Coordinates of C-alpha atoms in Angstrom, one line a residue:
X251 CA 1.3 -2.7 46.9
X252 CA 3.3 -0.7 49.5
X253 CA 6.8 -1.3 48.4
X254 CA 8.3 -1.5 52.0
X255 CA 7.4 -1.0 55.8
X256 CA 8.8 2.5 55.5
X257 CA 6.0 3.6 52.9
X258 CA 3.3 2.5 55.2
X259 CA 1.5 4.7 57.8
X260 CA 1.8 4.7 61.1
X261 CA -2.0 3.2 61.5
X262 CA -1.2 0.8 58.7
X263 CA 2.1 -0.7 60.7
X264 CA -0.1 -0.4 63.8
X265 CA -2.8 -2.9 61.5
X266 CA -0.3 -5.3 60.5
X267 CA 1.1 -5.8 63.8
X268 CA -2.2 -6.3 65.0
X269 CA -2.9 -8.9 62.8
X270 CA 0.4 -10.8 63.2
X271 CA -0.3 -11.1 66.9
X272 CA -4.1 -12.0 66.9
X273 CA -4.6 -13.8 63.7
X274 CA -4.0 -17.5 64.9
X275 CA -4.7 -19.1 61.8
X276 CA -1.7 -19.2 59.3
X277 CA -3.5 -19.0 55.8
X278 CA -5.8 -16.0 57.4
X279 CA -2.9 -14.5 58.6
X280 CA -1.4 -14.0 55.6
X281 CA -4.4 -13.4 53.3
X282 CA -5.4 -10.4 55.5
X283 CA -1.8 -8.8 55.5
X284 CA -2.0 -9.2 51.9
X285 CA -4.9 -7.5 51.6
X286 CA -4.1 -4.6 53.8
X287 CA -0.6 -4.0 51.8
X288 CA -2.0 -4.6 48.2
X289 CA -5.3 -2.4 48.8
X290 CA -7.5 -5.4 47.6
X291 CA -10.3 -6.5 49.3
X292 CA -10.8 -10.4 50.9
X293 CA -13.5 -11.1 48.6
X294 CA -11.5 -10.4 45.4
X295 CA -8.6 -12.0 47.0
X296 CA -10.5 -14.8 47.8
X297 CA -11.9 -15.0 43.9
X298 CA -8.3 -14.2 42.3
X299 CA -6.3 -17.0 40.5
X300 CA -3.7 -18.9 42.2
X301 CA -1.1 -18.4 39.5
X302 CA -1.7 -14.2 39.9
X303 CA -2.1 -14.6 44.0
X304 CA 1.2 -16.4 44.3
X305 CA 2.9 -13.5 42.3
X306 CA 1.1 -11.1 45.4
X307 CA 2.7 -13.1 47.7
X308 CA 5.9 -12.7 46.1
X309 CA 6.3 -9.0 46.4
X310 CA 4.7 -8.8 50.2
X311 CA 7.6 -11.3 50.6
X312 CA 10.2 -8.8 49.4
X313 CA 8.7 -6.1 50.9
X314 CA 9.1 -7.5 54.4
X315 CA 12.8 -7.7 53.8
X316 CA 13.3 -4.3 53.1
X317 CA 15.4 -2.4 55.5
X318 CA 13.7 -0.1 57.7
X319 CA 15.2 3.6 57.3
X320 CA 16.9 4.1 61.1
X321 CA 17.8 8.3 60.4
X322 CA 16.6 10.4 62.8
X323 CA 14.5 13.0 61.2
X324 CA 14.5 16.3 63.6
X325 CA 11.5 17.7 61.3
X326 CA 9.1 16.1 59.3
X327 CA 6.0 16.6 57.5
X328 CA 2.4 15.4 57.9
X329 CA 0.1 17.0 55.4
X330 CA 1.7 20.2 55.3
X331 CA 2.3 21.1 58.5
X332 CA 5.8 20.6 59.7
X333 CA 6.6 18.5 62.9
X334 CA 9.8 19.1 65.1
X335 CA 11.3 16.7 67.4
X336 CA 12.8 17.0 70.5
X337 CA 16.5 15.7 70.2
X338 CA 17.2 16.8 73.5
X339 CA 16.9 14.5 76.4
X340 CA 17.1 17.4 78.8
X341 CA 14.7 19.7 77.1
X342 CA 11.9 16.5 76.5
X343 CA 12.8 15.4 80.5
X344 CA 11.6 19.2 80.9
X345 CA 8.8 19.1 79.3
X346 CA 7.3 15.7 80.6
X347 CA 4.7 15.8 83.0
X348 CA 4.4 12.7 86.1
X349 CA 1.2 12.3 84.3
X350 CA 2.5 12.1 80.6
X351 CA 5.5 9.9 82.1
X352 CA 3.9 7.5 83.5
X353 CA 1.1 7.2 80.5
X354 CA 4.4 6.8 78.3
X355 CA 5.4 4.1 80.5
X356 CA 2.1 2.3 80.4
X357 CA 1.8 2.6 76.6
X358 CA 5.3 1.0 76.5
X359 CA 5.2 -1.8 78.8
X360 CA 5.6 -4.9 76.6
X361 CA 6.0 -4.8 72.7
X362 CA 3.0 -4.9 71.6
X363 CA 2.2 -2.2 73.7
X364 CA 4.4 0.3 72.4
X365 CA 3.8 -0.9 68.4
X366 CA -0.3 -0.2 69.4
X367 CA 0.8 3.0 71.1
X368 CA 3.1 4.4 68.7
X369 CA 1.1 7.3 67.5
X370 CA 0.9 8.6 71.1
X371 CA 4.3 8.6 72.1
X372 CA 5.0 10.2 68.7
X373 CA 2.8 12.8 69.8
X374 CA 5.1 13.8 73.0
X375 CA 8.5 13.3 71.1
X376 CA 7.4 15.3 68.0
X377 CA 5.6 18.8 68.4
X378 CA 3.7 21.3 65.3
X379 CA 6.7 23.8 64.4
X380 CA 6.5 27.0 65.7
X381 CA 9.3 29.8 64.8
X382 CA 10.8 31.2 67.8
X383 CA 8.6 29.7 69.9
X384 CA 9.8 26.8 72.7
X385 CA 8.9 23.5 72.1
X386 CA 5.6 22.1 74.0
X387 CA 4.3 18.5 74.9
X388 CA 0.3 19.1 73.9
X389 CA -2.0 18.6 76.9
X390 CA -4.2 16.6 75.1
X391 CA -2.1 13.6 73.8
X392 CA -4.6 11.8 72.3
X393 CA -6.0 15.0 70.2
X394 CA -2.8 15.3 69.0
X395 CA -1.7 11.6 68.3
X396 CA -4.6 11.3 65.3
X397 CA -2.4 13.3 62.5
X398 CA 0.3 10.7 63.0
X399 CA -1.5 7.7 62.5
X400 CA -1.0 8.9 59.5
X401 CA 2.9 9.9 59.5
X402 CA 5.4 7.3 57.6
X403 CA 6.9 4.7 59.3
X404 CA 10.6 5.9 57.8
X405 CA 9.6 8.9 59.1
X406 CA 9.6 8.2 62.4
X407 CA 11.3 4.9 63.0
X408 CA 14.7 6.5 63.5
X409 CA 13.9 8.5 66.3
X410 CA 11.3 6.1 68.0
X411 CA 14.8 3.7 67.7
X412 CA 16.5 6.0 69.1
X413 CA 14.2 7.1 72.0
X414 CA 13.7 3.5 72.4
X415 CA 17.0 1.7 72.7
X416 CA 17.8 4.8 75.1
X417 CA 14.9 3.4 77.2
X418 CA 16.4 -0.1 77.4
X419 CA 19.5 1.1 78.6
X420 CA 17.8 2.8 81.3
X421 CA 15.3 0.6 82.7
X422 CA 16.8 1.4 85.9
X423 CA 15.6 4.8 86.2
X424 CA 12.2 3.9 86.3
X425 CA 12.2 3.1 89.9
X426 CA 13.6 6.2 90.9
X427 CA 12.0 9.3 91.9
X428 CA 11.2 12.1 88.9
X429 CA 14.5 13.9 89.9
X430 CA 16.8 11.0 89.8
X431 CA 15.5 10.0 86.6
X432 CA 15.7 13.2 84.8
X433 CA 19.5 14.0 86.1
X434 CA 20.3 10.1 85.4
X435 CA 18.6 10.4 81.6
X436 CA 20.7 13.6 81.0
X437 CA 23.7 12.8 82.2
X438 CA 23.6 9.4 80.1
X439 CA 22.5 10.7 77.1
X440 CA 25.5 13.8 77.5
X441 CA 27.7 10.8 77.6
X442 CA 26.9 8.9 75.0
X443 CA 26.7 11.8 72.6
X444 CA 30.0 13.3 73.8
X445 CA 31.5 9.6 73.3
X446 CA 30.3 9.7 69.4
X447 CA 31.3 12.9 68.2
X448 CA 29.0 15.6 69.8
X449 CA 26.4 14.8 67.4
X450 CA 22.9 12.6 67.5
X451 CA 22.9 11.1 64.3
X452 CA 26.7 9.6 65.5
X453 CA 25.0 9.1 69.2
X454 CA 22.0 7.0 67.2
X455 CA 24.7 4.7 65.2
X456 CA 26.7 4.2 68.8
X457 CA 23.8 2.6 70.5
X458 CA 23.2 -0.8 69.9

């Protein structure tokens, strides 16, 4: 049984997400998250006792109320290859692409959007380590988005937070023109870091 939603992989959140938003009926709803956390298949589910079922039930119950991890983690690790992300605004403004931008804006146009699409816009914010090289946005986003389907969600979530709430406050810039939008995104994000201490992790905790 996956002990919280930080344990689970990206393409496993992505699964249960699906399932809470296309399962209509209540009892399949729940039977088929169950069997996606505890690894056991419908039909043994199905042929379990209740007593031994209820005790599953249980622990997905207190799993769900386990705190997601909100850190933002500059480097991580997929496999063994190490995965750096941009913490710069500036530098990731840089880097984007009209293409990439808007494909990042279509991916997170409503919520279920952006939960489906996670493993792509991972795939722009965080980038395979390279020493003393400068940070790149792959071409081919999709390519590159397959490794972290299978990153941790406590891996990620702090920065996708991040990224994300930073988004909301902006909503604004998306109907200006490439330029506005850049100088309007750097100068914001200059502000609010300056206003917590100079640092991210202190910028992270100041936007709510």
């Amino acid at each position: 049984m996956v002990s919280s939603f930080n344990d689970m992989t990206v393409g496993m959140f992505q699964e249960w997400h699906k399932i809470m938003h296309t399962e209509k009926d209540l009892l399949e709803r729940e039977y088929n998250l169950l069997s996606l956390v505890s690894g056991i298949s419908r039909a043994k589910l199905d042929n379990m006792p209740r007593g031994k079922i209820k005790g599953l039930f249980s622990e997905m119950g207190k799993m769900q109320r386990q705190p997601m991890r909100g850190v933002v983690n500059e480097v991580i690790s997929i496999g063994l290859r190490p995965y750096v992300a941009f913490t710069n605004m500036k530098d990731f403004s840089n880097e984007l692409t009209t293409n990439q931008g808007t494909a990042l804006k279509t991916w997170t146009g409503n919520e279920y959007d952006s939960i489906q699409n996670m493993h792509l816009c991972l795939a722009m914010l965080y980038v395979p380590y390279l020493p003393f090289k400068k940070k790149r946005i792959p071409d081919n986003i999709e390519k590159a988005a397959r490794i972290f389907k299978k990153a941790k969600v406590g891996q990620v979530y702090g920065t996708l937070f991040f990224y994300s709430r930073l988004s909301e406050k902006l909503q604004e810039t998306f109907l200006c023109s490439v330029e506005e939008a850049t100088k309007m995104l750097t100068e914001h994000l200059s502000e609010v870091i300056k206003a917590h201490g100079g640092t991210l992790q202190k910028a992270t905790a100041g936007i709510t």
